[in-house]
């Protein structure tokens, strides 16, 4: 059962997100660093092909989210880069287990989906 406290945090997340800096985009070759920095979207390339995007889960649970970028594997995400250096992911990111975070990543910002849990 979710506590009242965590429910209030849940309601405030969209507001808190607007106060925080945008996510940085970090391009890395082949390997993710052992420890990911917060508010950073990593894009891992190998031989010039973007393989996966990764980030720490924005809910704060500490787990690393991996998004496949290879078109011949499913599920597959697209990364769009913007002139201001930020990035967007398509489609939304939805963890089906554990914290069940569901959000859109748009221009370096997390837009939470208000699905009922
Ligand atoms: Zn999480």
PDB file of C-alpha atoms and ligand atoms in Angstrom:
ATOM      1  CA  UNK A   1       0.000   0.000   0.000  1.00  0.00           C
ATOM      2  CA  UNK A   2       1.333   3.403  -0.911  1.00  0.00           C
ATOM      3  CA  UNK A   3       1.706   5.745   2.024  1.00  0.00           C
ATOM      4  CA  UNK A   4       0.085   9.185   1.992  1.00  0.00           C
ATOM      5  CA  UNK A   5       3.567  10.676   1.939  1.00  0.00           C
ATOM      6  CA  UNK A   6       4.634   8.864  -1.216  1.00  0.00           C
ATOM      7  CA  UNK A   7       1.319   9.789  -2.810  1.00  0.00           C
ATOM      8  CA  UNK A   8       1.981  13.489  -2.144  1.00  0.00           C
ATOM      9  CA  UNK A   9       5.493  13.146  -3.628  1.00  0.00           C
ATOM     10  CA  UNK A  10       3.894  11.496  -6.633  1.00  0.00           C
ATOM     11  CA  UNK A  11       1.550  14.452  -7.125  1.00  0.00           C
ATOM     12  CA  UNK A  12       4.368  16.972  -6.807  1.00  0.00           C
ATOM     13  CA  UNK A  13       6.802  15.303  -9.187  1.00  0.00           C
ATOM     14  CA  UNK A  14       5.733  17.221 -12.315  1.00  0.00           C
ATOM     15  CA  UNK A  15       6.203  20.507 -10.475  1.00  0.00           C
ATOM     16  CA  UNK A  16       9.568  19.510  -8.995  1.00  0.00           C
ATOM     17  CA  UNK A  17      10.733  18.426 -12.447  1.00  0.00           C
ATOM     18  CA  UNK A  18      10.245  21.946 -13.838  1.00  0.00           C
ATOM     19  CA  UNK A  19      12.611  23.329 -11.162  1.00  0.00           C
ATOM     20  CA  UNK A  20      15.457  20.951 -11.971  1.00  0.00           C
ATOM     21  CA  UNK A  21      17.976  21.423 -14.802  1.00  0.00           C
ATOM     22  CA  UNK A  22      17.424  19.530 -18.043  1.00  0.00           C
ATOM     23  CA  UNK A  23      19.103  16.178 -18.505  1.00  0.00           C
ATOM     24  CA  UNK A  24      22.489  16.306 -20.166  1.00  0.00           C
ATOM     25  CA  UNK A  25      23.108  14.049 -23.135  1.00  0.00           C
ATOM     26  CA  UNK A  26      26.281  11.964 -22.854  1.00  0.00           C
ATOM     27  CA  UNK A  27      27.541  10.074 -25.896  1.00  0.00           C
ATOM     28  CA  UNK A  28      29.655   7.061 -24.983  1.00  0.00           C
ATOM     29  CA  UNK A  29      31.417   4.394 -27.024  1.00  0.00           C
ATOM     30  CA  UNK A  30      30.543   0.734 -26.444  1.00  0.00           C
ATOM     31  CA  UNK A  31      30.296   0.740 -22.661  1.00  0.00           C
ATOM     32  CA  UNK A  32      28.231   2.561 -20.107  1.00  0.00           C
ATOM     33  CA  UNK A  33      30.213   3.892 -17.167  1.00  0.00           C
ATOM     34  CA  UNK A  34      29.973   1.697 -14.078  1.00  0.00           C
ATOM     35  CA  UNK A  35      28.154   4.440 -12.229  1.00  0.00           C
ATOM     36  CA  UNK A  36      25.697   6.648 -14.098  1.00  0.00           C
ATOM     37  CA  UNK A  37      25.384  10.304 -13.213  1.00  0.00           C
ATOM     38  CA  UNK A  38      21.939  11.591 -12.266  1.00  0.00           C
ATOM     39  CA  UNK A  39      20.003  13.672 -14.810  1.00  0.00           C
ATOM     40  CA  UNK A  40      22.079  12.355 -17.690  1.00  0.00           C
ATOM     41  CA  UNK A  41      20.843  10.445 -20.720  1.00  0.00           C
ATOM     42  CA  UNK A  42      23.582   8.168 -22.010  1.00  0.00           C
ATOM     43  CA  UNK A  43      23.642   7.171 -25.660  1.00  0.00           C
ATOM     44  CA  UNK A  44      25.868   4.174 -26.301  1.00  0.00           C
ATOM     45  CA  UNK A  45      27.280   3.752 -29.809  1.00  0.00           C
ATOM     46  CA  UNK A  46      29.293   0.942 -31.293  1.00  0.00           C
ATOM     47  CA  UNK A  47      30.956   1.213 -34.716  1.00  0.00           C
ATOM     48  CA  UNK A  48      28.951   4.350 -35.419  1.00  0.00           C
ATOM     49  CA  UNK A  49      25.587   2.741 -34.625  1.00  0.00           C
ATOM     50  CA  UNK A  50      23.555   3.900 -31.691  1.00  0.00           C
ATOM     51  CA  UNK A  51      22.825   0.778 -29.679  1.00  0.00           C
ATOM     52  CA  UNK A  52      21.073   1.854 -26.535  1.00  0.00           C
ATOM     53  CA  UNK A  53      20.128   4.779 -24.376  1.00  0.00           C
ATOM     54  CA  UNK A  54      20.397   4.517 -20.615  1.00  0.00           C
ATOM     55  CA  UNK A  55      19.578   6.640 -17.621  1.00  0.00           C
ATOM     56  CA  UNK A  56      18.983   6.327 -13.931  1.00  0.00           C
ATOM     57  CA  UNK A  57      15.295   5.891 -13.254  1.00  0.00           C
ATOM     58  CA  UNK A  58      13.908   9.389 -12.600  1.00  0.00           C
ATOM     59  CA  UNK A  59      11.745   8.155  -9.717  1.00  0.00           C
ATOM     60  CA  UNK A  60      14.882   7.844  -7.586  1.00  0.00           C
ATOM     61  CA  UNK A  61      14.679   4.074  -7.131  1.00  0.00           C
ATOM     62  CA  UNK A  62      18.315   3.835  -8.286  1.00  0.00           C
ATOM     63  CA  UNK A  63      17.823   1.341 -11.069  1.00  0.00           C
ATOM     64  CA  UNK A  64      19.267   1.871 -14.552  1.00  0.00           C
ATOM     65  CA  UNK A  65      16.828   2.024 -17.447  1.00  0.00           C
ATOM     66  CA  UNK A  66      18.047   0.620 -20.760  1.00  0.00           C
ATOM     67  CA  UNK A  67      16.315   1.578 -23.990  1.00  0.00           C
ATOM     68  CA  UNK A  68      17.254  -0.347 -27.106  1.00  0.00           C
ATOM     69  CA  UNK A  69      17.926   1.880 -30.147  1.00  0.00           C
ATOM     70  CA  UNK A  70      18.528  -0.839 -32.715  1.00  0.00           C
ATOM     71  CA  UNK A  71      15.657  -0.888 -35.184  1.00  0.00           C
ATOM     72  CA  UNK A  72      15.754  -4.674 -35.652  1.00  0.00           C
ATOM     73  CA  UNK A  73      15.140  -5.426 -31.971  1.00  0.00           C
ATOM     74  CA  UNK A  74      11.978  -4.885 -29.993  1.00  0.00           C
ATOM     75  CA  UNK A  75      11.081  -2.845 -28.092  1.00  0.00           C
ATOM     76  CA  UNK A  76      12.906  -0.037 -29.838  1.00  0.00           C
ATOM     77  CA  UNK A  77      13.193   3.675 -29.065  1.00  0.00           C
ATOM     78  CA  UNK A  78      14.202   6.627 -31.197  1.00  0.00           C
ATOM     79  CA  UNK A  79      16.395   9.444 -29.957  1.00  0.00           C
ATOM     80  CA  UNK A  80      15.883  12.936 -31.304  1.00  0.00           C
ATOM     81  CA  UNK A  81      18.554  15.514 -30.645  1.00  0.00           C
ATOM     82  CA  UNK A  82      17.706  19.178 -30.433  1.00  0.00           C
ATOM     83  CA  UNK A  83      19.758  22.250 -31.205  1.00  0.00           C
ATOM     84  CA  UNK A  84      20.002  23.186 -27.537  1.00  0.00           C
ATOM     85  CA  UNK A  85      21.875  19.926 -26.854  1.00  0.00           C
ATOM     86  CA  UNK A  86      18.923  18.179 -25.226  1.00  0.00           C
ATOM     87  CA  UNK A  87      17.388  14.939 -26.455  1.00  0.00           C
ATOM     88  CA  UNK A  88      13.959  13.298 -26.646  1.00  0.00           C
ATOM     89  CA  UNK A  89      12.995   9.633 -26.605  1.00  0.00           C
ATOM     90  CA  UNK A  90      10.106   8.030 -28.427  1.00  0.00           C
ATOM     91  CA  UNK A  91       7.958   6.206 -27.356  1.00  0.00           C
ATOM     92  CA  UNK A  92       7.468   6.654 -23.622  1.00  0.00           C
ATOM     93  CA  UNK A  93       9.467   4.654 -21.085  1.00  0.00           C
ATOM     94  CA  UNK A  94       7.401   2.328 -18.955  1.00  0.00           C
ATOM     95  CA  UNK A  95       8.812  -0.022 -16.348  1.00  0.00           C
ATOM     96  CA  UNK A  96       6.375  -2.880 -16.019  1.00  0.00           C
ATOM     97  CA  UNK A  97       7.870  -4.078 -12.752  1.00  0.00           C
ATOM     98  CA  UNK A  98       9.230  -2.674  -9.493  1.00  0.00           C
ATOM     99  CA  UNK A  99       8.741   1.107  -9.419  1.00  0.00           C
ATOM    100  CA  UNK A 100       6.507   1.057 -12.553  1.00  0.00           C
ATOM    101  CA  UNK A 101       7.716   4.475 -13.666  1.00  0.00           C
ATOM    102  CA  UNK A 102       5.978   5.660 -16.817  1.00  0.00           C
ATOM    103  CA  UNK A 103       7.125   8.849 -18.435  1.00  0.00           C
ATOM    104  CA  UNK A 104       7.931  10.656 -21.660  1.00  0.00           C
ATOM    105  CA  UNK A 105      11.424  11.971 -22.079  1.00  0.00           C
ATOM    106  CA  UNK A 106      11.138  15.251 -23.958  1.00  0.00           C
ATOM    107  CA  UNK A 107      13.914  17.770 -24.576  1.00  0.00           C
ATOM    108  CA  UNK A 108      15.897  16.629 -21.586  1.00  0.00           C
ATOM    109  CA  UNK A 109      12.885  16.614 -19.290  1.00  0.00           C
ATOM    110  CA  UNK A 110      10.804  13.874 -17.723  1.00  0.00           C
ATOM    111  CA  UNK A 111       7.059  14.185 -18.286  1.00  0.00           C
ATOM    112  CA  UNK A 112       5.325  11.761 -15.977  1.00  0.00           C
ATOM    113  CA  UNK A 113       2.338   9.828 -17.220  1.00  0.00           C
ATOM    114  CA  UNK A 114      -0.546   9.942 -14.816  1.00  0.00           C
ATOM    115  CA  UNK A 115      -1.709   6.418 -15.229  1.00  0.00           C
ATOM    116  CA  UNK A 116      -3.501   4.794 -12.332  1.00  0.00           C
ATOM    117  CA  UNK A 117      -1.306   2.311 -10.566  1.00  0.00           C
TER     118      UNK A 117
HETATM  119 ZN1  LIG B   1      12.222   3.869 -10.581  1.00  0.00          ZN
END
